[in-house]
Amino acid sequence: MRFARITLAGAVLLAVGLAACSSDKKEDGGTATTASVEVTTTIGDTTTAPATTAPTTEAPTTLAPTTVAPATSAPAPGYSLYDEVDAPTTLPSGHTHAFAPTGVLADGVYWVSYTGGAAATPSITIFQAFFGDECISKAAEVGGECNNDYFVLDPPSRDINDLPFAAGVWLTVADMNTMLSHWITPVELAKIATSSPSAGAPAGFEFIPFPFIMTVTSGEITAFEQLWVP
């Protein structure tokens, strides 16, 4: 299976430009961590003798273990079906993650096609996509062509139908007519794959099997964002 060759960067930038006027996507705030740095200052000779402090003995401190929750790209709740949101603007540098032919799918960002399935566990086919310089080198390696700055390697591919959506998954679809992105739920995605959209969908909207950028964290799909392509 091969996707249509397009200028992916151009399509994404155009989508972002159209979405910028009316987008209301709620962004998660990040938490910055500031490293503590110990600084030693050397002071020149003085005529005052330094004070002598008797050494003290302190009991060692034992810190309780902490548990860090896995990172997730899912935003806070509060969206309604077909709210307009930002189009996906960031792709992995160089390539999407490679995948093992069987077994647990590792955490990462993948290029996938959606083929339906259950609402909770979508049926998908995973490929690996290459961008920029890696697009050129990978295409040449297999006798293909890097058209429009991206190349989808096929084969190999992997079909999966038991990878669940996380609670609060960030899921978007692209409108073929406007190139804008809209937030929906897994239930709505399963519905539009075989039927008409629910109330609130843009006029003339229908599901088109454009590719998705899928983020997997701790065995769940935490983001599933559709890319508009011609």
Tab-separated table of C-alpha atoms in Angstrom:
chain	number	residue	atom	x	y	z
A	1	MET	CA	0.000	0.000	0.000
A	2	ARG	CA	1.377	3.440	-0.878
A	3	PHE	CA	-0.027	6.823	-0.039
A	4	ALA	CA	-0.334	9.608	-2.610
A	5	ARG	CA	2.827	11.624	-2.905
A	6	ILE	CA	2.259	15.172	-1.719
A	7	THR	CA	4.128	18.066	-0.224
A	8	LEU	CA	3.393	17.032	3.349
A	9	ALA	CA	5.005	20.085	4.875
A	10	GLY	CA	2.997	22.326	2.569
A	11	ALA	CA	-0.277	20.532	3.316
A	12	VAL	CA	0.279	20.735	7.057
A	13	LEU	CA	1.280	24.431	6.944
A	14	LEU	CA	-1.783	25.240	4.832
A	15	ALA	CA	-3.989	23.355	7.290
A	16	VAL	CA	-2.464	25.213	10.223
A	17	GLY	CA	-2.922	28.550	8.430
A	18	LEU	CA	-6.625	27.886	7.814
A	19	ALA	CA	-7.140	26.653	11.348
A	20	ALA	CA	-5.322	29.588	12.993
A	21	CYS	CA	-8.230	32.041	12.594
A	22	SER	CA	-10.760	29.984	14.485
A	23	SER	CA	-8.928	27.205	16.296
A	24	ASP	CA	-9.810	26.768	19.947
A	25	LYS	CA	-7.718	23.739	20.866
A	26	LYS	CA	-6.854	23.693	24.535
A	27	GLU	CA	-3.174	23.097	25.084
A	28	ASP	CA	-1.720	21.284	28.085
A	29	GLY	CA	0.761	23.292	30.046
A	30	GLY	CA	4.167	21.703	30.504
A	31	THR	CA	6.087	21.640	33.755
A	32	ALA	CA	9.604	22.926	33.484
A	33	THR	CA	12.226	21.310	35.656
A	34	THR	CA	15.159	23.485	36.690
A	35	ALA	CA	18.373	21.655	37.424
A	36	SER	CA	20.095	22.569	40.683
A	37	VAL	CA	23.720	23.590	40.137
A	38	GLU	CA	26.321	23.793	42.909
A	39	VAL	CA	28.695	26.726	42.390
A	40	THR	CA	32.073	26.937	44.115
A	41	THR	CA	33.584	30.417	44.428
A	42	THR	CA	37.285	30.923	45.128
A	43	ILE	CA	38.041	34.018	47.209
A	44	GLY	CA	41.441	35.660	47.243
A	45	ASP	CA	43.718	35.806	50.306
A	46	THR	CA	42.562	38.005	53.185
A	47	THR	CA	44.187	39.018	56.461
A	48	THR	CA	41.371	37.458	58.493
A	49	ALA	CA	41.830	33.847	59.540
A	50	PRO	CA	38.864	31.653	58.601
A	51	ALA	CA	36.587	30.496	61.375
A	52	THR	CA	36.915	26.903	62.402
A	53	THR	CA	33.696	24.942	62.641
A	54	ALA	CA	33.595	21.629	64.427
A	55	PRO	CA	32.356	18.813	62.173
A	56	THR	CA	28.888	17.514	62.811
A	57	THR	CA	27.431	14.107	62.194
A	58	GLU	CA	24.000	13.883	60.570
A	59	ALA	CA	21.871	10.803	60.265
A	60	PRO	CA	21.377	9.756	56.614
A	61	THR	CA	18.074	10.742	55.055
A	62	THR	CA	16.008	8.033	53.387
A	63	LEU	CA	13.648	9.256	50.675
A	64	ALA	CA	10.410	7.452	50.068
A	65	PRO	CA	10.143	5.978	46.556
A	66	THR	CA	8.039	7.922	44.080
A	67	THR	CA	5.941	6.725	41.179
A	68	VAL	CA	5.821	8.823	38.026
A	69	ALA	CA	2.708	8.459	35.899
A	70	PRO	CA	3.363	7.768	32.211
A	71	ALA	CA	3.285	10.777	29.932
A	72	THR	CA	0.161	11.246	27.849
A	73	SER	CA	-0.687	13.591	25.016
A	74	ALA	CA	-4.389	13.557	25.823
A	75	PRO	CA	-5.709	17.019	26.771
A	76	ALA	CA	-8.123	17.943	29.520
A	77	PRO	CA	-11.758	17.121	28.742
A	78	GLY	CA	-14.186	19.785	27.637
A	79	TYR	CA	-14.488	19.408	23.862
A	80	SER	CA	-17.665	18.794	21.894
A	81	LEU	CA	-17.976	16.664	18.785
A	82	TYR	CA	-16.476	18.354	15.750
A	83	ASP	CA	-14.974	21.294	17.617
A	84	GLU	CA	-12.364	22.803	15.311
A	85	VAL	CA	-8.822	22.236	16.589
A	86	ASP	CA	-5.264	22.679	15.374
A	87	ALA	CA	-4.114	20.407	12.593
A	88	PRO	CA	-1.146	18.161	13.472
A	89	THR	CA	1.945	20.279	12.912
A	90	THR	CA	4.793	18.183	14.301
A	91	LEU	CA	6.119	15.009	12.718
A	92	PRO	CA	8.968	12.899	14.112
A	93	SER	CA	12.375	14.097	12.992
A	94	GLY	CA	13.653	11.905	10.163
A	95	HIS	CA	11.152	9.074	10.459
A	96	THR	CA	8.288	7.568	12.406
A	97	HIS	CA	9.133	4.688	14.702
A	98	ALA	CA	9.925	1.254	13.359
A	99	PHE	CA	7.778	-1.609	14.631
A	100	ALA	CA	8.286	-5.256	15.496
A	101	PRO	CA	6.293	-7.689	13.325
A	102	THR	CA	4.686	-9.261	16.405
A	103	GLY	CA	4.382	-8.717	20.128
A	104	VAL	CA	3.722	-5.592	22.188
A	105	LEU	CA	3.965	-2.346	20.256
A	106	ALA	CA	6.601	-0.147	21.875
A	107	ASP	CA	5.962	3.443	22.935
A	108	GLY	CA	6.428	5.739	19.979
A	109	VAL	CA	4.903	7.707	17.113
A	110	TYR	CA	3.664	5.732	14.106
A	111	TRP	CA	2.259	6.310	10.623
A	112	VAL	CA	-0.968	4.304	10.280
A	113	SER	CA	-4.035	3.801	8.163
A	114	TYR	CA	-7.376	3.269	9.900
A	115	THR	CA	-9.614	0.492	8.562
A	116	GLY	CA	-12.501	0.466	11.065
A	117	GLY	CA	-12.995	-2.069	13.821
A	118	ALA	CA	-14.388	-1.690	17.322
A	119	ALA	CA	-14.682	1.746	18.883
A	120	ALA	CA	-12.400	0.859	21.794
A	121	THR	CA	-9.805	-1.047	19.730
A	122	PRO	CA	-9.497	0.263	16.176
A	123	SER	CA	-8.268	-1.837	13.269
A	124	ILE	CA	-5.127	-0.207	11.901
A	125	THR	CA	-2.218	-0.931	9.587
A	126	ILE	CA	1.158	0.444	10.630
A	127	PHE	CA	3.825	1.613	8.184
A	128	GLN	CA	7.060	3.545	8.594
A	129	ALA	CA	7.383	6.967	6.985
A	130	PHE	CA	10.586	8.929	6.294
A	131	PHE	CA	11.061	12.666	5.908
A	132	GLY	CA	13.737	15.116	4.757
A	133	ASP	CA	17.186	13.653	4.092
A	134	GLU	CA	16.081	10.236	5.363
A	135	CYS	CA	13.273	10.268	2.820
A	136	ILE	CA	15.847	10.568	0.027
A	137	SER	CA	18.234	7.939	1.385
A	138	LYS	CA	15.571	5.361	2.296
A	139	ALA	CA	13.788	5.700	-1.033
A	140	ALA	CA	17.077	5.257	-2.904
A	141	GLU	CA	17.925	2.228	-0.752
A	142	VAL	CA	14.793	0.351	-1.820
A	143	GLY	CA	14.620	1.669	-5.373
A	144	GLY	CA	11.781	4.108	-4.712
A	145	GLU	CA	11.406	7.849	-5.013
A	146	CYS	CA	11.203	10.546	-2.365
A	147	ASN	CA	8.437	12.672	-3.800
A	148	ASN	CA	7.362	15.811	-1.953
A	149	ASP	CA	9.637	15.233	1.041
A	150	TYR	CA	8.135	12.036	2.441
A	151	PHE	CA	8.334	8.338	1.685
A	152	VAL	CA	6.187	5.517	3.118
A	153	LEU	CA	7.948	2.160	3.223
A	154	ASP	CA	5.644	-0.669	2.096
A	155	PRO	CA	6.390	-3.492	2.794
A	156	PRO	CA	6.712	-4.049	5.687
A	157	SER	CA	3.432	-3.273	7.421
A	158	ARG	CA	1.638	-4.630	10.462
A	159	ASP	CA	-2.085	-5.061	11.129
A	160	ILE	CA	-3.295	-4.538	14.710
A	161	ASN	CA	-6.828	-4.681	16.127
A	162	ASP	CA	-6.254	-5.065	19.870
A	163	LEU	CA	-4.473	-1.816	20.781
A	164	PRO	CA	-6.913	0.245	22.878
A	165	PHE	CA	-7.603	3.946	22.857
A	166	ALA	CA	-6.650	5.576	26.158
A	167	ALA	CA	-9.296	7.352	28.195
A	168	GLY	CA	-9.305	10.946	26.970
A	169	VAL	CA	-7.400	10.109	23.777
A	170	TRP	CA	-6.686	13.154	21.589
A	171	LEU	CA	-8.447	12.115	18.374
A	172	THR	CA	-8.924	14.335	15.312
A	173	VAL	CA	-10.172	13.924	11.758
A	174	ALA	CA	-9.540	16.115	8.731
A	175	ASP	CA	-12.302	17.665	6.639
A	176	MET	CA	-11.652	16.943	2.959
A	177	ASN	CA	-13.412	20.138	1.870
A	178	THR	CA	-11.724	22.656	4.166
A	179	MET	CA	-8.511	20.912	5.290
A	180	LEU	CA	-9.473	21.811	8.885
A	181	SER	CA	-9.127	19.385	11.800
A	182	HIS	CA	-11.975	18.489	14.150
A	183	TRP	CA	-12.033	16.715	17.513
A	184	ILE	CA	-14.143	13.554	17.823
A	185	THR	CA	-14.428	10.480	20.051
A	186	PRO	CA	-13.526	6.835	19.316
A	187	VAL	CA	-17.255	6.027	19.129
A	188	GLU	CA	-17.761	8.729	16.513
A	189	LEU	CA	-14.753	7.519	14.530
A	190	ALA	CA	-16.203	4.006	14.344
A	191	LYS	CA	-19.557	5.484	13.315
A	192	ILE	CA	-18.301	7.680	10.469
A	193	ALA	CA	-16.189	4.850	9.062
A	194	THR	CA	-19.419	3.088	8.008
A	195	SER	CA	-22.163	5.698	8.256
A	196	SER	CA	-23.013	9.408	8.418
A	197	PRO	CA	-21.545	11.743	11.045
A	198	SER	CA	-23.452	12.882	14.110
A	199	ALA	CA	-25.003	16.318	14.525
A	200	GLY	CA	-22.449	19.088	14.718
A	201	ALA	CA	-20.289	17.892	11.842
A	202	PRO	CA	-19.277	20.510	9.251
A	203	ALA	CA	-21.572	20.818	6.252
A	204	GLY	CA	-20.740	18.187	3.675
A	205	PHE	CA	-18.332	16.326	5.971
A	206	GLU	CA	-17.591	12.685	5.225
A	207	PHE	CA	-14.844	10.410	6.490
A	208	ILE	CA	-11.894	10.077	4.115
A	209	PRO	CA	-9.168	7.483	4.888
A	210	PHE	CA	-6.323	9.979	5.124
A	211	PRO	CA	-3.327	8.664	7.165
A	212	PHE	CA	-3.100	9.119	10.926
A	213	ILE	CA	-0.165	9.982	13.158
A	214	MET	CA	-0.575	7.668	16.170
A	215	THR	CA	1.130	8.086	19.549
A	216	VAL	CA	1.407	4.992	21.763
A	217	THR	CA	2.171	5.276	25.483
A	218	SER	CA	2.247	2.325	27.892
A	219	GLY	CA	0.257	0.039	25.610
A	220	GLU	CA	-2.490	2.549	24.764
A	221	ILE	CA	-3.191	4.998	21.940
A	222	THR	CA	-2.945	8.444	23.522
A	223	ALA	CA	-3.136	10.466	20.295
A	224	PHE	CA	-4.636	9.645	16.904
A	225	GLU	CA	-4.406	12.651	14.545
A	226	GLN	CA	-5.452	12.558	10.924
A	227	LEU	CA	-3.370	14.328	8.261
A	228	TRP	CA	-5.103	16.071	5.385
A	229	VAL	CA	-3.514	15.056	2.075
A	230	PRO	CA	-4.713	15.708	-1.507
